[in-house]
PDB file of C-alpha atoms in Angstrom:
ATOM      1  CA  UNK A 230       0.000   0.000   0.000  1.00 60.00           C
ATOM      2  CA  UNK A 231       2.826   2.800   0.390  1.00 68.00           C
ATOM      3  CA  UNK A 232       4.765   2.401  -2.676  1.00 71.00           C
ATOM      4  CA  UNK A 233       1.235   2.335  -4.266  1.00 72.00           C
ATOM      5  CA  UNK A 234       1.256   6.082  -3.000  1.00 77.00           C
ATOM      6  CA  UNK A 235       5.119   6.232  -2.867  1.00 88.00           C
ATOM      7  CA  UNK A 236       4.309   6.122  -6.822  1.00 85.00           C
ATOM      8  CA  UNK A 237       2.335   9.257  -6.892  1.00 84.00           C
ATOM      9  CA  UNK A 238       4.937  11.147  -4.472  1.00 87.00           C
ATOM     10  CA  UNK A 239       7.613  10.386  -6.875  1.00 89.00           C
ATOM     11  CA  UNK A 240       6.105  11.327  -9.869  1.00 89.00           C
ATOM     12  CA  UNK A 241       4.795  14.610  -8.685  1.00 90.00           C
ATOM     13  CA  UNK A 242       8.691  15.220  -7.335  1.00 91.00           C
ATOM     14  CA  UNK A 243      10.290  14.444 -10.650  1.00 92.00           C
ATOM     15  CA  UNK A 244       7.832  16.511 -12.820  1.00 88.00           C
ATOM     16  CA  UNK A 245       8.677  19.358 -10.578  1.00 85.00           C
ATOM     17  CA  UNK A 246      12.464  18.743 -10.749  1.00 87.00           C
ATOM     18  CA  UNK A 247      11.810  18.472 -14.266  1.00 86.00           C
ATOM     19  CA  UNK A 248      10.286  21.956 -14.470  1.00 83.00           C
ATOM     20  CA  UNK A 249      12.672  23.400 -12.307  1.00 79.00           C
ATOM     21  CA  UNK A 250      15.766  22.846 -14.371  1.00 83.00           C
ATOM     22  CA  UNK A 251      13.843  23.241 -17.973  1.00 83.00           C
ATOM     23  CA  UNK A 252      12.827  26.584 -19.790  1.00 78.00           C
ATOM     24  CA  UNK A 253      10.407  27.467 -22.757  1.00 76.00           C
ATOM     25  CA  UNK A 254      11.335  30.626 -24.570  1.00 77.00           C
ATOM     26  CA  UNK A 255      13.897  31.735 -22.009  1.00 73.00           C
ATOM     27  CA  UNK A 256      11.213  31.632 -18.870  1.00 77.00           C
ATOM     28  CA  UNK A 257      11.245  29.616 -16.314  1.00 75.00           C
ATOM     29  CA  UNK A 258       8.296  26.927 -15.400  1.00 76.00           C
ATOM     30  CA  UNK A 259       8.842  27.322 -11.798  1.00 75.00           C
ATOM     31  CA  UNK A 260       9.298  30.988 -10.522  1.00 77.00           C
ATOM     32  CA  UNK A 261      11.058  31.878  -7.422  1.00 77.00           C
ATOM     33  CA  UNK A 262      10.720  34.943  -6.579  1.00 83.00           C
ATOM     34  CA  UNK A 263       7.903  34.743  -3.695  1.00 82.00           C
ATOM     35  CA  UNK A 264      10.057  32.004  -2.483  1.00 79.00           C
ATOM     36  CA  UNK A 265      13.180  34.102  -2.868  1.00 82.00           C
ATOM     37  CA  UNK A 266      11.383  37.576  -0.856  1.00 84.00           C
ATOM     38  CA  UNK A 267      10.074  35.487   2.038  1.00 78.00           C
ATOM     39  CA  UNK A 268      11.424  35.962   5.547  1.00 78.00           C
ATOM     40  CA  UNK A 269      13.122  33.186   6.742  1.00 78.00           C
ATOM     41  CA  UNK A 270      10.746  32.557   9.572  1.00 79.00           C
ATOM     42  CA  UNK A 271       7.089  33.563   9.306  1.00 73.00           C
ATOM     43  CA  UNK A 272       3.509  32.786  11.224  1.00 71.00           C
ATOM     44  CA  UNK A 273       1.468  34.154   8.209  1.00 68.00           C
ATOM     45  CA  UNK A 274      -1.743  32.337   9.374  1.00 66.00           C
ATOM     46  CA  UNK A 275      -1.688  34.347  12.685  1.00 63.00           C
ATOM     47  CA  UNK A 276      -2.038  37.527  10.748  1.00 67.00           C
ATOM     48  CA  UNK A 277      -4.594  36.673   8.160  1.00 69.00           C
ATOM     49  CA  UNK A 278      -7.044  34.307  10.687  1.00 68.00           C
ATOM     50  CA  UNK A 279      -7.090  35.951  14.088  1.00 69.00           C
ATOM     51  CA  UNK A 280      -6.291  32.983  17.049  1.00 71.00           C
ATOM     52  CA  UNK A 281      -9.582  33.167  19.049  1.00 81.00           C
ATOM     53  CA  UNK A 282     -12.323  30.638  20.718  1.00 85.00           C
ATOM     54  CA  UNK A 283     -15.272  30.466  19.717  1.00 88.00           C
ATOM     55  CA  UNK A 284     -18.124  29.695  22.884  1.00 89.00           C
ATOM     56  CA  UNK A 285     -21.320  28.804  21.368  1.00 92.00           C
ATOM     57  CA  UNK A 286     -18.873  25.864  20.092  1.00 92.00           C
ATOM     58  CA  UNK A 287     -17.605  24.400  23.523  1.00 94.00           C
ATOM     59  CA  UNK A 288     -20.550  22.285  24.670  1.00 94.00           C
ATOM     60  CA  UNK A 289     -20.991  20.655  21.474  1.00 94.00           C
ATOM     61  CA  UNK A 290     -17.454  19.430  21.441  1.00 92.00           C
ATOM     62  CA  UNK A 291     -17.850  18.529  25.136  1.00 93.00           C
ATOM     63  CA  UNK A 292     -20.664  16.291  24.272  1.00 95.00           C
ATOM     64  CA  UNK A 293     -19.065  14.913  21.002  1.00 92.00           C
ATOM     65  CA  UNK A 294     -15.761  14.103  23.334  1.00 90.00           C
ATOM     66  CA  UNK A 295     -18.235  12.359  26.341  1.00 92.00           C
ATOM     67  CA  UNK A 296     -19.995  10.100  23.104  1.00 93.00           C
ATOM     68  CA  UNK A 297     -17.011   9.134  21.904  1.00 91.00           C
ATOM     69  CA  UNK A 298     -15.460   8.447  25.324  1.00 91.00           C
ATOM     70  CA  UNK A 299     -18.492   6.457  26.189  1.00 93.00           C
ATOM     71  CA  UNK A 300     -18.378   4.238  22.480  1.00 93.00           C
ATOM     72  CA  UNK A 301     -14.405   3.622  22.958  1.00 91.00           C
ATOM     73  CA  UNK A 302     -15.485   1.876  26.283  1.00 93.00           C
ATOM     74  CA  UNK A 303     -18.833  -0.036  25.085  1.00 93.00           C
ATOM     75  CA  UNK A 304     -16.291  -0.531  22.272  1.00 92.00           C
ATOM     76  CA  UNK A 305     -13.201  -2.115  23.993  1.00 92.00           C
ATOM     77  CA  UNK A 306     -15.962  -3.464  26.685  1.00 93.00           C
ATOM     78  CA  UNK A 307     -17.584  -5.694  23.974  1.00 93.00           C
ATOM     79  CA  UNK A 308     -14.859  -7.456  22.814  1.00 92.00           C
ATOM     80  CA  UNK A 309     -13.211  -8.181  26.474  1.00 91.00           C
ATOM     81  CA  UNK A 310     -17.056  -9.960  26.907  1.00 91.00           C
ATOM     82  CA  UNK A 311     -16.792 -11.927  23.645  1.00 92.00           C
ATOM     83  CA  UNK A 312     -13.056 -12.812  23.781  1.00 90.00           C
ATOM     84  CA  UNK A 313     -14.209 -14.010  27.411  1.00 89.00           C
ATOM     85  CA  UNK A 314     -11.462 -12.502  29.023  1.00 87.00           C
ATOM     86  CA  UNK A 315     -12.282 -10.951  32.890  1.00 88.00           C
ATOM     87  CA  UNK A 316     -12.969  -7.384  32.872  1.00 88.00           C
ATOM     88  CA  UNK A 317     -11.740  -7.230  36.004  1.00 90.00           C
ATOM     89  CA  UNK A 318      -8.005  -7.716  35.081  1.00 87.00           C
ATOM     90  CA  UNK A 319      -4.870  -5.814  34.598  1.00 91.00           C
ATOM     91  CA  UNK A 320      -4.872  -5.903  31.173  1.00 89.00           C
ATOM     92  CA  UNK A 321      -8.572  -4.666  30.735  1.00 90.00           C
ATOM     93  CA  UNK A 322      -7.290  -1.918  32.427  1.00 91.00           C
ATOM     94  CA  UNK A 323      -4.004  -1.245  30.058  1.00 92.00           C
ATOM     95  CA  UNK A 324      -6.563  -1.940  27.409  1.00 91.00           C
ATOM     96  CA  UNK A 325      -8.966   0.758  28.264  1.00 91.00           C
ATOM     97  CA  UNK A 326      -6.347   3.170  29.421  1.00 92.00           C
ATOM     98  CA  UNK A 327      -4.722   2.823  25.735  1.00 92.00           C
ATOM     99  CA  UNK A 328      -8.214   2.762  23.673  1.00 91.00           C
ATOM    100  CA  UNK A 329      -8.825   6.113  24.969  1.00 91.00           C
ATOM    101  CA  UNK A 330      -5.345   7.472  24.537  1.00 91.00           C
ATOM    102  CA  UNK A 331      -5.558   6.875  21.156  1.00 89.00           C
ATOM    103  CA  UNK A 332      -8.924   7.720  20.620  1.00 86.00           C
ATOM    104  CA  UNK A 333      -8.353  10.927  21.972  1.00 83.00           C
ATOM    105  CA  UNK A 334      -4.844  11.284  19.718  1.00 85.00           C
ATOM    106  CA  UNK A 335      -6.539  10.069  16.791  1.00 79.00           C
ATOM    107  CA  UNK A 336      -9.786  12.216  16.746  1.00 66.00           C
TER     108      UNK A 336
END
């Protein structure tokens, strides 16, 4: 499955390294200037979207993040019960703990 998309990475790369050393008519493919003016270091996406919070959007992620808390454990619960392995272990436990680590990570 990656060099499936490891295909499409490369191709887009040499195309570009193709453009980038090729001219038609004396102009370039690629043009460098923007690239070239840039500051070194910049946080561009501070300036154009303001950093803010927006309220009337807190519960609804509250509840979203309590549903999908409560699935991960019917979830990870479920198969415990069908696997037939206690729920009172250890490794129930490690299992939960980890499910909603990487829940949490993932979403």
């Amino acid at each position: 499955v990656f060099m499936k998309n490891c295909n499409v990475i490369i191709a887009l790369l040499f195309g570009y390294l193709i453009a980038g050393v090729t001219d038609y008519e004396g102009s370039d493919y690629v043009d460098t200037s923007k690239i070239s003016d840039a500051k070194a270091i910049t946080f561009l996406w501070v300036e154009t979207f303001p950093l803010g919070l927006y309220g009337p959007a807190v519960i609804p992620l509250l509840i979203a993040y309590l549903v999908t808390t409560v699935e991960t454990v019917g979830d990870i619960s479920a198969v415990f019960e069908v696997s037939g392995i206690s729920m009172d272990s250890q490794s129930f436990n490690e299992s939960l703990q980890g499910g909603l680590t990487s829940d949490s990570i993932c979403r």
